[in-house]
Short mmCIF file of C-alpha atoms in Angstrom, two decimals:
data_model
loop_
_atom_site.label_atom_id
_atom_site.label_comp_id
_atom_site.label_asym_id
_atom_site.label_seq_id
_atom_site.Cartn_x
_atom_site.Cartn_y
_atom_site.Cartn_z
CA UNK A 1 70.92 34.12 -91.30
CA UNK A 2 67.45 34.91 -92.75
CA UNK A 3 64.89 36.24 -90.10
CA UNK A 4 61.33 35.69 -90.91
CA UNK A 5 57.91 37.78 -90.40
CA UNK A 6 54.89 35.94 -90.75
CA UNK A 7 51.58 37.26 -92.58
CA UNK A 8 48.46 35.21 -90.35
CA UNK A 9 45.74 34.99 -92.40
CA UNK A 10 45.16 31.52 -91.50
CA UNK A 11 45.41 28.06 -94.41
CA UNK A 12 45.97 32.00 -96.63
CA UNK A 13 48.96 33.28 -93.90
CA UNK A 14 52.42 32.91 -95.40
CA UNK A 15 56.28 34.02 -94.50
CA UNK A 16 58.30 37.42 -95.58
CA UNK A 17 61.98 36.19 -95.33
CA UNK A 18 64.65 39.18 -94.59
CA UNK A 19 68.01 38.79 -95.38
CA UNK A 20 70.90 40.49 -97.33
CA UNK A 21 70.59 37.71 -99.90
CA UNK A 22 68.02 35.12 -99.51
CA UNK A 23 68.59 33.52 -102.83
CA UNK A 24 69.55 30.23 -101.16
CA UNK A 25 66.42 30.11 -99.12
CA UNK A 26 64.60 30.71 -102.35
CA UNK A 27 66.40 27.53 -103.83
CA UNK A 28 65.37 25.31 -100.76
CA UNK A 29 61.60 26.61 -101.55
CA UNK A 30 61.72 25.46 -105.19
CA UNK A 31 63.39 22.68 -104.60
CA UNK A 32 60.83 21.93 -102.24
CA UNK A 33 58.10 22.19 -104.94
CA UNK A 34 60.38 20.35 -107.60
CA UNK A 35 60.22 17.11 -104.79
CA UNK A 36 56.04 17.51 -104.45
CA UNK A 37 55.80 17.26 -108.31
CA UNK A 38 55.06 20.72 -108.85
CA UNK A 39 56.94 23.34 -111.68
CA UNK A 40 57.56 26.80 -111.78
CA UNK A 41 57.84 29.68 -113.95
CA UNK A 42 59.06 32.95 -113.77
CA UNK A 43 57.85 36.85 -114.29
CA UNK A 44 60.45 39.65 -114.37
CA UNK A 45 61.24 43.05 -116.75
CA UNK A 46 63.57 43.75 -118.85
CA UNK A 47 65.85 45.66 -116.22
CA UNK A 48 65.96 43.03 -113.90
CA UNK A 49 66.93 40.50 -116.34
CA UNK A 50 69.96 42.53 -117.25
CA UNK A 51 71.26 43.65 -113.92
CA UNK A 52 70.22 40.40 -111.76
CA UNK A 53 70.78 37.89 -114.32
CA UNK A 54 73.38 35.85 -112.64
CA UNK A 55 70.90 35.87 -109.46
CA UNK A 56 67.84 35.07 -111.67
CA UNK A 57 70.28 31.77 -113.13
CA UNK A 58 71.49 30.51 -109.68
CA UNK A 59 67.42 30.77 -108.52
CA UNK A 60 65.89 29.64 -111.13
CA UNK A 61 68.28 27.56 -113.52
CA UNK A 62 66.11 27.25 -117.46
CA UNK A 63 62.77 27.95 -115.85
CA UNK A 64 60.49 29.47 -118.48
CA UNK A 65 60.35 32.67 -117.98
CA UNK A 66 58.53 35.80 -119.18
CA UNK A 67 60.24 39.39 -119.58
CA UNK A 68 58.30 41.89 -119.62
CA UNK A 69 58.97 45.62 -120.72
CA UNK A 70 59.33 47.43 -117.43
CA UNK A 71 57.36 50.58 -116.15
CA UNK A 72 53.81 51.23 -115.39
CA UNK A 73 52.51 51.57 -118.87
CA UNK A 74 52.71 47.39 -119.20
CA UNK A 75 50.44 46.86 -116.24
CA UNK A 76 47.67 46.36 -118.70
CA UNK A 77 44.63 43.64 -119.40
CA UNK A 78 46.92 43.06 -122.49
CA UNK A 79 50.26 42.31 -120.82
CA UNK A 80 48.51 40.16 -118.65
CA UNK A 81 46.57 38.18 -121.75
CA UNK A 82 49.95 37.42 -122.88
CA UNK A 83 51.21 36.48 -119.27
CA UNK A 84 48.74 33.94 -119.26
CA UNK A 85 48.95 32.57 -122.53
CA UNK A 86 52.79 32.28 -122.04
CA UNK A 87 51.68 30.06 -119.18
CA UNK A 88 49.16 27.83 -121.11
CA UNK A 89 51.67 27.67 -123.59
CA UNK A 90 54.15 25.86 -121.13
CA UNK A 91 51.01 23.29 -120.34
CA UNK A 92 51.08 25.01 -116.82
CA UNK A 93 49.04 23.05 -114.30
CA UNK A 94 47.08 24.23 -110.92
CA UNK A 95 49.57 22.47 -108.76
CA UNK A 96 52.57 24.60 -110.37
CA UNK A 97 53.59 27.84 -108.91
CA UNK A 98 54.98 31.60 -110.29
CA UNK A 99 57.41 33.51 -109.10
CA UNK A 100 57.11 37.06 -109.64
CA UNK A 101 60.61 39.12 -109.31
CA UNK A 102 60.96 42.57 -109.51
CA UNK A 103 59.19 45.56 -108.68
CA UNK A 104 55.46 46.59 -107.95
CA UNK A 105 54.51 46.55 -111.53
CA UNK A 106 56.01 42.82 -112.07
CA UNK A 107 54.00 41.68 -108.36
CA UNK A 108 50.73 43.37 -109.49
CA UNK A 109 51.15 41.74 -112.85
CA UNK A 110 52.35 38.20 -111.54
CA UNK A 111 50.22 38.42 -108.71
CA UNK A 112 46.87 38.80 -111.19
CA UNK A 113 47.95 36.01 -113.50
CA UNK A 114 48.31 33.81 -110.86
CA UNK A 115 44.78 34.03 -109.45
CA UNK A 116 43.26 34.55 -112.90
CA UNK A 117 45.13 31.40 -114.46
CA UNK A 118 43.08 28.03 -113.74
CA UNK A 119 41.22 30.44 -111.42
CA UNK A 120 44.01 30.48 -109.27
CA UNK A 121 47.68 29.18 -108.84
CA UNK A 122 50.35 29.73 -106.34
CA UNK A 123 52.47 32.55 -106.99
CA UNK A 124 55.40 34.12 -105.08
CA UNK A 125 57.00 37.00 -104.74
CA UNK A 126 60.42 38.13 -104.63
CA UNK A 127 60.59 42.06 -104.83
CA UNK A 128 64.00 43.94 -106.02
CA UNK A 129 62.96 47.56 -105.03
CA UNK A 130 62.49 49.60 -102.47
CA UNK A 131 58.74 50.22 -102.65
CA UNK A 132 57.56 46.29 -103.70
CA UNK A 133 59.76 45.33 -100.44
CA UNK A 134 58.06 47.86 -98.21
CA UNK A 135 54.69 47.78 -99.68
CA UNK A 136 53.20 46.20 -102.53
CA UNK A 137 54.50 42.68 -102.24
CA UNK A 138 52.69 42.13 -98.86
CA UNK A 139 49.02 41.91 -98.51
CA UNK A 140 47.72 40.29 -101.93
CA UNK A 141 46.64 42.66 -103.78
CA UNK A 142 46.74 42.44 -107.76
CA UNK A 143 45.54 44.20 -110.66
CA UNK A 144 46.29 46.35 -113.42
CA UNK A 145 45.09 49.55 -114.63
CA UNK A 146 42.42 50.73 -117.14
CA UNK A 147 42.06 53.72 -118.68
CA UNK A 148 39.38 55.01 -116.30
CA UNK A 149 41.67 54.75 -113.19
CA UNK A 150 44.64 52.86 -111.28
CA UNK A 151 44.04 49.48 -110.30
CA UNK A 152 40.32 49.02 -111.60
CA UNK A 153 41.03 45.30 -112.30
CA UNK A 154 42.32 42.82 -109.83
CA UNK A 155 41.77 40.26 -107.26
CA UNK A 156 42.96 39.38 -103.66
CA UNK A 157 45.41 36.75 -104.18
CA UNK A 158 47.77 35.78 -101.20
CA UNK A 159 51.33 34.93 -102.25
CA UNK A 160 52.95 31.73 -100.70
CA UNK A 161 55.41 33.59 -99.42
CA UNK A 162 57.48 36.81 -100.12
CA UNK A 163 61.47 36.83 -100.24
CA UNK A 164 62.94 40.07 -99.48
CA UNK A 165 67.17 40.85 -100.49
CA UNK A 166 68.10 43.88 -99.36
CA UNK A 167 71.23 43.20 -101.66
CA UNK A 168 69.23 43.57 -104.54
CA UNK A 169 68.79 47.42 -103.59
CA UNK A 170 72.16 47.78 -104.63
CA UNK A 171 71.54 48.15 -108.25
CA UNK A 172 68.43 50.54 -108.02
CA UNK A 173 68.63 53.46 -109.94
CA UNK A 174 68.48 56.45 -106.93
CA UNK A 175 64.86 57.79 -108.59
CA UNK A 176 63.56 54.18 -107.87
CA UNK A 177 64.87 54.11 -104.31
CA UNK A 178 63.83 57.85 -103.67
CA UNK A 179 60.31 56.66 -104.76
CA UNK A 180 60.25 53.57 -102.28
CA UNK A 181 61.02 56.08 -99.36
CA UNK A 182 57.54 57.52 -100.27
CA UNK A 183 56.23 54.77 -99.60
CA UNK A 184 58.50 54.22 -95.92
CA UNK A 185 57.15 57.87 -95.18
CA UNK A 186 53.32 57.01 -95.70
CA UNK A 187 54.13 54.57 -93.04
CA UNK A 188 55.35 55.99 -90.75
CA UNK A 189 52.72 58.75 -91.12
CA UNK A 190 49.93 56.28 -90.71
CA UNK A 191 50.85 54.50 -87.90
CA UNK A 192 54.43 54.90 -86.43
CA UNK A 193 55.53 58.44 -85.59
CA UNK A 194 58.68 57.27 -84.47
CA UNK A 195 59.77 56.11 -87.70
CA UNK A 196 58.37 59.46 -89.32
CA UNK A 197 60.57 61.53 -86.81
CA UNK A 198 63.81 59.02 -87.70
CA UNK A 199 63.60 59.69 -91.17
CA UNK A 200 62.52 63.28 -90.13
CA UNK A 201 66.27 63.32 -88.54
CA UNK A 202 67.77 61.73 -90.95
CA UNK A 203 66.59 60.60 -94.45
CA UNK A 204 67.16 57.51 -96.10
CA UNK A 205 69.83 56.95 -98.55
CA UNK A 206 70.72 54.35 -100.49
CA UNK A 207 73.06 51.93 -98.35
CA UNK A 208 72.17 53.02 -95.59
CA UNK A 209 72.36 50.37 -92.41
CA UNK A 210 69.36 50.74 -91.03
CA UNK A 211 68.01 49.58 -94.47
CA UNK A 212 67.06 45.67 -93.17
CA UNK A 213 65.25 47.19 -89.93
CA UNK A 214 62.91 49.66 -91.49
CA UNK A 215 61.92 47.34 -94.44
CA UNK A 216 60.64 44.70 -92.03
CA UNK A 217 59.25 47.30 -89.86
CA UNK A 218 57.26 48.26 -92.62
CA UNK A 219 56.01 44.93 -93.10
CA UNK A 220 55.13 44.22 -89.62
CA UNK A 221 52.73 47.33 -89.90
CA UNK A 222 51.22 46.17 -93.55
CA UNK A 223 51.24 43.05 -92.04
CA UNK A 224 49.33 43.79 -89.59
CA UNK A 225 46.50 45.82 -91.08
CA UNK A 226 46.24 43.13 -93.97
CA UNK A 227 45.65 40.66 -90.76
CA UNK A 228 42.84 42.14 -89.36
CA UNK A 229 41.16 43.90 -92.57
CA UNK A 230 42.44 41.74 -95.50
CA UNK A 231 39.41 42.49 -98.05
CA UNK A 232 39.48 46.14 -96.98
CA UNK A 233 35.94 46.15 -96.07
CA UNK A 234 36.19 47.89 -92.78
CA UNK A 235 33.95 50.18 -92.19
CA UNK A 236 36.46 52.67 -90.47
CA UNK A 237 40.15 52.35 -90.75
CA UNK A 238 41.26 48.60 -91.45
CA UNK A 239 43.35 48.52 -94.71
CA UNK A 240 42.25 51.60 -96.59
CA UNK A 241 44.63 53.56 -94.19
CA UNK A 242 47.23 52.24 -96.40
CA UNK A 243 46.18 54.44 -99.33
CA UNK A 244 47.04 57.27 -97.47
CA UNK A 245 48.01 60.27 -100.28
CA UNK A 246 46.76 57.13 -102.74
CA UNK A 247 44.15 59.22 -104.30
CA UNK A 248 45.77 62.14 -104.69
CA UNK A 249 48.90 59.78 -106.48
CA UNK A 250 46.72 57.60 -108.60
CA UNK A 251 44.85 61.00 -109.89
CA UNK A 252 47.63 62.40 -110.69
CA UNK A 253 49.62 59.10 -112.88
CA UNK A 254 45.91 58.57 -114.42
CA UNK A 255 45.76 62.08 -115.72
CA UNK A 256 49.16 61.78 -117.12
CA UNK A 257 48.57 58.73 -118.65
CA UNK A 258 51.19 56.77 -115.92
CA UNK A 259 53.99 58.35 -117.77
CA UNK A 260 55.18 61.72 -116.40
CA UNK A 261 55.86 59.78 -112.36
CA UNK A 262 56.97 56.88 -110.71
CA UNK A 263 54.50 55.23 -108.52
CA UNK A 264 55.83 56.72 -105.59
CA UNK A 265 56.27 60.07 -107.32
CA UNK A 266 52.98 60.46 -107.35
CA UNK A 267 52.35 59.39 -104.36
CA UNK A 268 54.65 61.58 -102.54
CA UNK A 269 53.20 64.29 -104.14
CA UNK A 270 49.87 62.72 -102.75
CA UNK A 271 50.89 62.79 -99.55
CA UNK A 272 51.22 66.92 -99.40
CA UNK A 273 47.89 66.68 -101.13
CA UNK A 274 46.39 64.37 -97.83
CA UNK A 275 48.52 66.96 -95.57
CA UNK A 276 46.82 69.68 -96.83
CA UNK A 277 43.35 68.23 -96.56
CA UNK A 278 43.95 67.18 -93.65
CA UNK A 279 44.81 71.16 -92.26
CA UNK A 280 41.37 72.17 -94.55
CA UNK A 281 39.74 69.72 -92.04
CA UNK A 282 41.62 71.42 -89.11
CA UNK A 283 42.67 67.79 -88.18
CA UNK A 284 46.69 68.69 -87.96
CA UNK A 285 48.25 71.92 -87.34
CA UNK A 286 49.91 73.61 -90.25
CA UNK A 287 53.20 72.77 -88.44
CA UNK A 288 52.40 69.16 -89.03
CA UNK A 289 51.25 70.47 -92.87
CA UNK A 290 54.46 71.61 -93.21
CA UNK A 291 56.73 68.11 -91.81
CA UNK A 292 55.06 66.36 -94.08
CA UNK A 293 56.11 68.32 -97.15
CA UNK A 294 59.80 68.66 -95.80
CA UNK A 295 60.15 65.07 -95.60
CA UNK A 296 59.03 63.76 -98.83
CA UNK A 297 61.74 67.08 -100.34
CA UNK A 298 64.08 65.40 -97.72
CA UNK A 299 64.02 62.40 -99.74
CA UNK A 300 64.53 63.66 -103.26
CA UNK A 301 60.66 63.46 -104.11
CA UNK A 302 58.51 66.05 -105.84
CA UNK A 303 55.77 68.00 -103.56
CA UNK A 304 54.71 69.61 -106.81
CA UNK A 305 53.08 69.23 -109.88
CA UNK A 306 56.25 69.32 -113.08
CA UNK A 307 53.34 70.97 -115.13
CA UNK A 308 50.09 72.07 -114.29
CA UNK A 309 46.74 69.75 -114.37
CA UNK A 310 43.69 70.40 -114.72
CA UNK A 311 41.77 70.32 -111.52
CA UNK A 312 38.32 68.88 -113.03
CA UNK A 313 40.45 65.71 -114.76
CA UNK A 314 41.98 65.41 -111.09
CA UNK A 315 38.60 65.60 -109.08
CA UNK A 316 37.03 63.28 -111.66
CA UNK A 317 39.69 60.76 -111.24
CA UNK A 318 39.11 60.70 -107.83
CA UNK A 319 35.20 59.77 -108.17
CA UNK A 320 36.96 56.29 -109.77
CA UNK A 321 39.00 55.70 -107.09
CA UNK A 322 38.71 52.14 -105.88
CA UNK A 323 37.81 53.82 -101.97
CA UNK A 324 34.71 55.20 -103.65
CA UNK A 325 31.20 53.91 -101.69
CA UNK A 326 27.69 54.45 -102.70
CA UNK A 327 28.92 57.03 -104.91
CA UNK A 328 30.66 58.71 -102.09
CA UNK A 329 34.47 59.75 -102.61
CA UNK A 330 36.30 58.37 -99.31
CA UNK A 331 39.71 59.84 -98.66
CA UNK A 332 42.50 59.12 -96.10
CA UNK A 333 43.70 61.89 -94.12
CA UNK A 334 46.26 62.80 -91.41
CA UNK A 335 44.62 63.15 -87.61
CA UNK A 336 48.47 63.54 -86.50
CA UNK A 337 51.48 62.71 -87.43
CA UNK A 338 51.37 59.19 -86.94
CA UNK A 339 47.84 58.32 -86.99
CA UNK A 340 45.27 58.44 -90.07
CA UNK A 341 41.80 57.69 -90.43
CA UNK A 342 39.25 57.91 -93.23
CA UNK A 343 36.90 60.33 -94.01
CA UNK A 344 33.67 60.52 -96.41
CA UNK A 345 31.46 63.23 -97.37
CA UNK A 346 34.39 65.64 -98.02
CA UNK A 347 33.44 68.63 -99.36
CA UNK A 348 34.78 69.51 -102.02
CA UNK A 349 36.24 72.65 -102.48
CA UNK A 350 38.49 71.04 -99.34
CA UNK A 351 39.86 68.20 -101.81
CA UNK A 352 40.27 71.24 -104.44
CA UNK A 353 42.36 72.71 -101.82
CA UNK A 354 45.08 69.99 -101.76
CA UNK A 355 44.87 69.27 -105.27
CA UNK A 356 45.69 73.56 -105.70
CA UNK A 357 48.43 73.16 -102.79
CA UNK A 358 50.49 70.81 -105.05
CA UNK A 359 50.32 73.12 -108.33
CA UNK A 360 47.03 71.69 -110.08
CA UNK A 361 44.84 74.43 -111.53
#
């Protein structure tokens, strides 16, 4: 039986259902939409289409549907001009809704064509990987990347609700699941130590049981940041906590041109980066330093740079980064394992410190 988490954001809130396969509850919801008058079309990649086809047919029958190439490199202002031509090009009307399955890329993606199309049209999301399920298909953001930096163009757009199968997980390649667990770290490094010390114990694999429990866990504490800051425009804390090792990632993928790491690559990477700025700001011990770098090796994720970077193209990627205030470079560091908070005016041989602790130069 599905169990259900619910995001309150008022008329904007909106359900994450949990379940090994919630492809019949999925059904019910377009049905649902077929009785009100309203059609739907689909987003997915390439990979998906091949290895969840039979899934994608019982869901979503002869829906039109768009297939994108998968990876990072297609989250561009181009792939998403042909996104929404594909959908003007099916006479799709602001009562119709898209449903975007797959990973981040394919939720960012769908997620922006939806609230760019007709200025905005329900979208859902149904994420097949680790990280989408844990992170990015909750909370509403959208966008794509330019070449000056990750995520420079976007919107807040609220799905209508998020379907989470933790059978689809079955079928991820083990780099893509490694990559999600970055993502289940920063979590539990934000704002649950408890989880942080269970995977600590005992790192996640795929399969593993206590798969279903973490992944809603994970929501409940996106969930509920998004609640109380959903435009990030808290002054302290509120949702930019969730970027924690964020700037150090999305650095790193925009100076190697979002080829040379998965999302969550990077941002494990990141997250030594934030652990070691955090000891330059003698906010964590270099015990803590060092848990934080043993659990993201734990998981079969880099805490190193493959090749050197140069550390000016890193710092100046970071004065794009979408944290950045009145010119000020904001970054989220550790104030124990288990708690984070942000911090401006950071000087800046400190950020050169992390950025030299994970092999930039």
């Amino acid at each position: 039986m599905a169990d259900v988490l619910t995001v309150k954001l008022g008329d904007r809130g909106y359900p994450i259902v949990f379940g090994e396969d919630v492809g019949r509850e999925v059904q019910a919801r377009i049905a649902q939409l077929g009785r009100a008058g309203k059609r739907i079309a689909v987003i997915t990649d390439e990979h998906v289409a091949a290895k969840q086809g039979a899934a994608l047919k019982a869901m979503f029958g002869d829906a039109p549907t768009w297939t994108a190439v998968p990876g990072e490199q297609t989250k561009t202002l181009a792939e998403l001009g042909r996104i929404l031509e594909f959908l003007a090009g099916e006479a799709f009307g602001r009562s119709d809704a898209l449903f975007a399955v797959g990973g981040g890329v394919i939720g960012d993606l769908g997620g922006f064509a939806a609230a760019s199309y007709l200025r905005g049209i329900d979208y859902y999301q149904i994420p097949t990987t680790l990280l989408a399920m844990v992170d990015s298909s909750v909370g509403g953001k959208t966008g794509v990347n330019l070449a000056a930096g990750k995520n420079l163009a976007g919107a807040f757009h609220q799905p209508r609700g998020v379907f989470v199968s933790t059978s689809l997980l079955k079928t991820l390649p083990a780099r893509e699941f490694a990559a999600g667990a970055a993502e289940v770290i920063k979590t539990g490094l934000l704002g649950d130590a408890a989880l942080f010390a269970q995977l600590e114990a005992d790192p996640l694999k795929p399969g593993d049981p206590r798969l279903p429990e973490i992944i809603k866990r994970c929501c409940a504490i996106k969930a509920g940041i998004v609640e109380s800051d959903e435009r990030e425009l808290a002054k302290e804390g509120g949702r930019a906590l969730l970027n924690l090792g964020h700037t150090f990632g999305h650095a790193i993928e925009q100076a190697t041109g979002y080829s040379a790491y998965l999302h969550g690559e990077a941002v494990a990477i990141g997250l030594v980066a934030a652990a070691r700025l955090s000891l330059e700001l003698d906010l964590i011990s270099a015990d803590d330093a060092a848990r934080v770098a043993a659990a993201v090796k734990a998981h079969g994720l880099p805490v190193k740079l493959k090749a050197k970077l140069p550390l000016p193209q890193l710092m100046e990627a970071t004065a794009r980064d979408k944290k950045v205030r009145a010119g000020q470079r904001r970054f989220v560091v550790l104030q124990a394992v288990g708690a984070a908070a942000v911090r401006a005016e950071v000087d800046p041989a400190r950020v050169e410190a992390g950025f030299r602790a994970i092999g930039a130069a």
